Amino acid sequence: MLAAGKDALTDLTIRDNVITNNALGTIPKGVDYEALHLVGVQNSFVLDNQSVKNKDGGLQLSDETAPSFGDVISGNTAENNAIDCGITIVSHVAGHGTYNNTISNNWSEGNAAGGIMLATPVPGGIVSNNTVTNNHVENNGRY
């Protein structure tokens, strides 16, 4: 499931979805197939979704089209996703950023990479002022 547009997406509520057993073929190098990928999403709510046994990661908030800020990611479950993290907050574009988001009361367990990761792989990427609180993170892989 992808929430992305040419410009920022604002005031969304993504709630009560079950995303399981997706992208089970070969994933080309450098392509993200998170079960729920939010790109340039602002002032939105991602609540009570389940991402279980998908090929890549569970849930990702990123900034390819616009900054992602003011979002609440809460009550979600990311379990047993095969390649990547349970929940990822990442900046892929210098000067955009993922900031002022709240990641709380989520369950991240048994994912191949980190349970909850905040990162930027690019110089000038911005990941700041995010609040990560009261999450259950257990038995995840690398990072």
PDB file of C-alpha atoms in Angstrom:
ATOM      1  CA  MET A   1       0.000   0.000   0.000  1.00  0.00           C
ATOM      2  CA  LEU A   2       1.523   3.301  -1.089  1.00  0.00           C
ATOM      3  CA  ALA A   3       0.391   6.770  -0.033  1.00  0.00           C
ATOM      4  CA  ALA A   4       2.300   9.195  -2.263  1.00  0.00           C
ATOM      5  CA  GLY A   5       1.647  12.049  -4.601  1.00  0.00           C
ATOM      6  CA  LYS A   6       3.516  14.567  -6.706  1.00  0.00           C
ATOM      7  CA  ASP A   7       3.238  16.989  -3.766  1.00  0.00           C
ATOM      8  CA  ALA A   8       2.611  16.478  -0.064  1.00  0.00           C
ATOM      9  CA  LEU A   9      -0.417  14.523   1.112  1.00  0.00           C
ATOM     10  CA  THR A  10      -2.073  16.025   4.182  1.00  0.00           C
ATOM     11  CA  ASP A  11      -4.718  15.178   6.755  1.00  0.00           C
ATOM     12  CA  LEU A  12      -4.975  11.476   5.922  1.00  0.00           C
ATOM     13  CA  THR A  13      -6.198   8.738   8.224  1.00  0.00           C
ATOM     14  CA  ILE A  14      -5.004   5.236   7.364  1.00  0.00           C
ATOM     15  CA  ARG A  15      -6.620   2.848   9.812  1.00  0.00           C
ATOM     16  CA  ASP A  16      -7.458  -0.816  10.429  1.00  0.00           C
ATOM     17  CA  ASN A  17      -5.800  -2.345   7.353  1.00  0.00           C
ATOM     18  CA  VAL A  18      -4.311  -5.843   7.245  1.00  0.00           C
ATOM     19  CA  ILE A  19      -1.378  -6.154   4.836  1.00  0.00           C
ATOM     20  CA  THR A  20       0.112  -9.627   4.610  1.00  0.00           C
ATOM     21  CA  ASN A  21       2.110 -11.857   2.221  1.00  0.00           C
ATOM     22  CA  ASN A  22       2.858  -9.096  -0.318  1.00  0.00           C
ATOM     23  CA  ALA A  23       5.754  -8.616  -2.788  1.00  0.00           C
ATOM     24  CA  LEU A  24       6.716 -12.247  -2.516  1.00  0.00           C
ATOM     25  CA  GLY A  25       8.685 -12.383  -5.790  1.00  0.00           C
ATOM     26  CA  THR A  26      12.182 -11.074  -6.431  1.00  0.00           C
ATOM     27  CA  ILE A  27      12.693  -7.465  -5.371  1.00  0.00           C
ATOM     28  CA  PRO A  28      15.105  -5.508  -7.610  1.00  0.00           C
ATOM     29  CA  LYS A  29      18.058  -3.981  -5.765  1.00  0.00           C
ATOM     30  CA  GLY A  30      17.313  -0.432  -4.588  1.00  0.00           C
ATOM     31  CA  VAL A  31      13.520  -0.757  -4.767  1.00  0.00           C
ATOM     32  CA  ASP A  32      11.456  -0.425  -1.575  1.00  0.00           C
ATOM     33  CA  TYR A  33       8.407  -2.640  -1.184  1.00  0.00           C
ATOM     34  CA  GLU A  34       7.363  -1.839   2.354  1.00  0.00           C
ATOM     35  CA  ALA A  35       3.899  -3.165   3.006  1.00  0.00           C
ATOM     36  CA  LEU A  36       2.734   0.346   3.955  1.00  0.00           C
ATOM     37  CA  HIS A  37       4.897   3.155   2.516  1.00  0.00           C
ATOM     38  CA  LEU A  38       3.983   6.774   3.244  1.00  0.00           C
ATOM     39  CA  VAL A  39       5.809   9.369   1.100  1.00  0.00           C
ATOM     40  CA  GLY A  40       5.547  13.099   1.750  1.00  0.00           C
ATOM     41  CA  VAL A  41       2.688  12.651   4.225  1.00  0.00           C
ATOM     42  CA  GLN A  42       1.931  15.502   6.620  1.00  0.00           C
ATOM     43  CA  ASN A  43      -0.331  15.968   9.649  1.00  0.00           C
ATOM     44  CA  SER A  44      -1.857  12.518   9.246  1.00  0.00           C
ATOM     45  CA  PHE A  45      -2.755   9.472  11.315  1.00  0.00           C
ATOM     46  CA  VAL A  46      -1.615   5.882  10.713  1.00  0.00           C
ATOM     47  CA  LEU A  47      -3.496   3.825  13.272  1.00  0.00           C
ATOM     48  CA  ASP A  48      -4.103   0.179  14.132  1.00  0.00           C
ATOM     49  CA  ASN A  49      -2.794  -1.373  10.906  1.00  0.00           C
ATOM     50  CA  GLN A  50      -1.198  -4.826  10.659  1.00  0.00           C
ATOM     51  CA  SER A  51       1.777  -5.585   8.419  1.00  0.00           C
ATOM     52  CA  VAL A  52       2.679  -9.243   8.737  1.00  0.00           C
ATOM     53  CA  LYS A  53       4.875 -11.634   6.691  1.00  0.00           C
ATOM     54  CA  ASN A  54       5.610  -9.273   3.799  1.00  0.00           C
ATOM     55  CA  LYS A  55       8.712  -9.597   1.607  1.00  0.00           C
ATOM     56  CA  ASP A  56      10.302  -6.249   2.559  1.00  0.00           C
ATOM     57  CA  GLY A  57       9.561  -4.023   5.581  1.00  0.00           C
ATOM     58  CA  GLY A  58       6.408  -3.324   7.507  1.00  0.00           C
ATOM     59  CA  LEU A  59       5.789   0.427   7.567  1.00  0.00           C
ATOM     60  CA  GLN A  60       7.932   3.258   6.198  1.00  0.00           C
ATOM     61  CA  LEU A  61       7.560   7.039   6.415  1.00  0.00           C
ATOM     62  CA  SER A  62       9.824   8.858   3.935  1.00  0.00           C
ATOM     63  CA  ASP A  63      10.296  12.117   2.051  1.00  0.00           C
ATOM     64  CA  GLU A  64      10.914  11.467  -1.660  1.00  0.00           C
ATOM     65  CA  THR A  65       8.246  13.927  -2.888  1.00  0.00           C
ATOM     66  CA  ALA A  66       7.940  16.294   0.096  1.00  0.00           C
ATOM     67  CA  PRO A  67       8.849  16.455   3.797  1.00  0.00           C
ATOM     68  CA  SER A  68       6.909  14.138   6.129  1.00  0.00           C
ATOM     69  CA  PHE A  69       5.986  15.806   9.411  1.00  0.00           C
ATOM     70  CA  GLY A  70       3.306  16.046  12.073  1.00  0.00           C
ATOM     71  CA  ASP A  71       2.235  12.423  11.633  1.00  0.00           C
ATOM     72  CA  VAL A  72       1.026  10.046  14.352  1.00  0.00           C
ATOM     73  CA  ILE A  73       1.939   6.381  13.852  1.00  0.00           C
ATOM     74  CA  SER A  74       0.267   4.472  16.657  1.00  0.00           C
ATOM     75  CA  GLY A  75      -1.217   1.093  17.486  1.00  0.00           C
ATOM     76  CA  ASN A  76       0.269  -0.632  14.434  1.00  0.00           C
ATOM     77  CA  THR A  77       1.715  -4.142  14.279  1.00  0.00           C
ATOM     78  CA  ALA A  78       4.744  -5.027  12.154  1.00  0.00           C
ATOM     79  CA  GLU A  79       5.692  -8.685  12.498  1.00  0.00           C
ATOM     80  CA  ASN A  80       7.856 -11.185  10.643  1.00  0.00           C
ATOM     81  CA  ASN A  81       8.595  -9.016   7.601  1.00  0.00           C
ATOM     82  CA  ALA A  82      11.341 -10.718   5.618  1.00  0.00           C
ATOM     83  CA  ILE A  83      13.977  -8.198   4.519  1.00  0.00           C
ATOM     84  CA  ASP A  84      13.708  -4.844   6.235  1.00  0.00           C
ATOM     85  CA  CYS A  85      12.649  -3.088   9.445  1.00  0.00           C
ATOM     86  CA  GLY A  86       9.306  -3.247  11.160  1.00  0.00           C
ATOM     87  CA  ILE A  87       8.896   0.556  11.208  1.00  0.00           C
ATOM     88  CA  THR A  88      11.262   2.935   9.386  1.00  0.00           C
ATOM     89  CA  ILE A  89      11.346   6.725   9.583  1.00  0.00           C
ATOM     90  CA  VAL A  90      13.806   7.819   6.877  1.00  0.00           C
ATOM     91  CA  SER A  91      14.937  10.830   4.884  1.00  0.00           C
ATOM     92  CA  HIS A  92      16.040   9.955   1.337  1.00  0.00           C
ATOM     93  CA  VAL A  93      16.186  13.539  -0.021  1.00  0.00           C
ATOM     94  CA  ALA A  94      18.546  16.248   1.217  1.00  0.00           C
ATOM     95  CA  GLY A  95      16.600  19.229   2.516  1.00  0.00           C
ATOM     96  CA  HIS A  96      13.193  17.506   2.769  1.00  0.00           C
ATOM     97  CA  GLY A  97      13.176  15.480   5.980  1.00  0.00           C
ATOM     98  CA  THR A  98      11.006  13.433   8.293  1.00  0.00           C
ATOM     99  CA  TYR A  99      10.452  15.366  11.494  1.00  0.00           C
ATOM    100  CA  ASN A 100       8.031  16.158  14.341  1.00  0.00           C
ATOM    101  CA  ASN A 101       6.331  12.753  14.056  1.00  0.00           C
ATOM    102  CA  THR A 102       5.073  10.601  16.925  1.00  0.00           C
ATOM    103  CA  ILE A 103       5.687   6.843  16.846  1.00  0.00           C
ATOM    104  CA  SER A 104       3.916   5.316  19.840  1.00  0.00           C
ATOM    105  CA  ASN A 105       2.193   2.184  21.114  1.00  0.00           C
ATOM    106  CA  ASN A 106       3.258   0.036  18.140  1.00  0.00           C
ATOM    107  CA  TRP A 107       4.281  -3.631  18.142  1.00  0.00           C
ATOM    108  CA  SER A 108       7.379  -4.566  16.120  1.00  0.00           C
ATOM    109  CA  GLU A 109       8.589  -8.136  16.447  1.00  0.00           C
ATOM    110  CA  GLY A 110      10.442 -10.743  14.397  1.00  0.00           C
ATOM    111  CA  ASN A 111      11.392  -8.472  11.488  1.00  0.00           C
ATOM    112  CA  ALA A 112      14.591  -9.204   9.551  1.00  0.00           C
ATOM    113  CA  ALA A 113      16.145  -5.802  10.273  1.00  0.00           C
ATOM    114  CA  GLY A 114      15.585  -3.320  13.110  1.00  0.00           C
ATOM    115  CA  GLY A 115      12.337  -3.073  15.000  1.00  0.00           C
ATOM    116  CA  ILE A 116      12.074   0.711  14.715  1.00  0.00           C
ATOM    117  CA  MET A 117      14.731   2.610  12.767  1.00  0.00           C
ATOM    118  CA  LEU A 118      15.181   6.355  12.283  1.00  0.00           C
ATOM    119  CA  ALA A 119      17.878   7.121   9.706  1.00  0.00           C
ATOM    120  CA  THR A 120      19.071   8.954   6.643  1.00  0.00           C
ATOM    121  CA  PRO A 121      21.505   7.481   4.103  1.00  0.00           C
ATOM    122  CA  VAL A 122      22.103  10.809   2.317  1.00  0.00           C
ATOM    123  CA  PRO A 123      24.183  13.867   3.245  1.00  0.00           C
ATOM    124  CA  GLY A 124      21.785  16.663   4.156  1.00  0.00           C
ATOM    125  CA  GLY A 125      18.967  14.265   5.002  1.00  0.00           C
ATOM    126  CA  ILE A 126      16.923  15.379   8.012  1.00  0.00           C
ATOM    127  CA  VAL A 127      15.430  13.052  10.624  1.00  0.00           C
ATOM    128  CA  SER A 128      14.769  15.155  13.719  1.00  0.00           C
ATOM    129  CA  ASN A 129      12.413  15.955  16.584  1.00  0.00           C
ATOM    130  CA  ASN A 130      10.527  12.668  16.303  1.00  0.00           C
ATOM    131  CA  THR A 131       9.060  11.123  19.456  1.00  0.00           C
ATOM    132  CA  VAL A 132       9.314   7.344  19.856  1.00  0.00           C
ATOM    133  CA  THR A 133       7.532   6.129  22.979  1.00  0.00           C
ATOM    134  CA  ASN A 134       5.781   3.113  24.524  1.00  0.00           C
ATOM    135  CA  ASN A 135       6.480   0.709  21.646  1.00  0.00           C
ATOM    136  CA  HIS A 136       7.014  -3.044  22.001  1.00  0.00           C
ATOM    137  CA  VAL A 137      10.194  -3.946  20.078  1.00  0.00           C
ATOM    138  CA  GLU A 138      11.515  -7.498  20.360  1.00  0.00           C
ATOM    139  CA  ASN A 139      13.422 -10.213  18.474  1.00  0.00           C
ATOM    140  CA  ASN A 140      14.210  -8.142  15.394  1.00  0.00           C
ATOM    141  CA  GLY A 141      17.320  -8.616  13.262  1.00  0.00           C
ATOM    142  CA  ARG A 142      20.295  -6.469  12.295  1.00  0.00           C
ATOM    143  CA  TYR A 143      20.792  -2.759  13.034  1.00  0.00           C
TER     144      TYR A 143
END
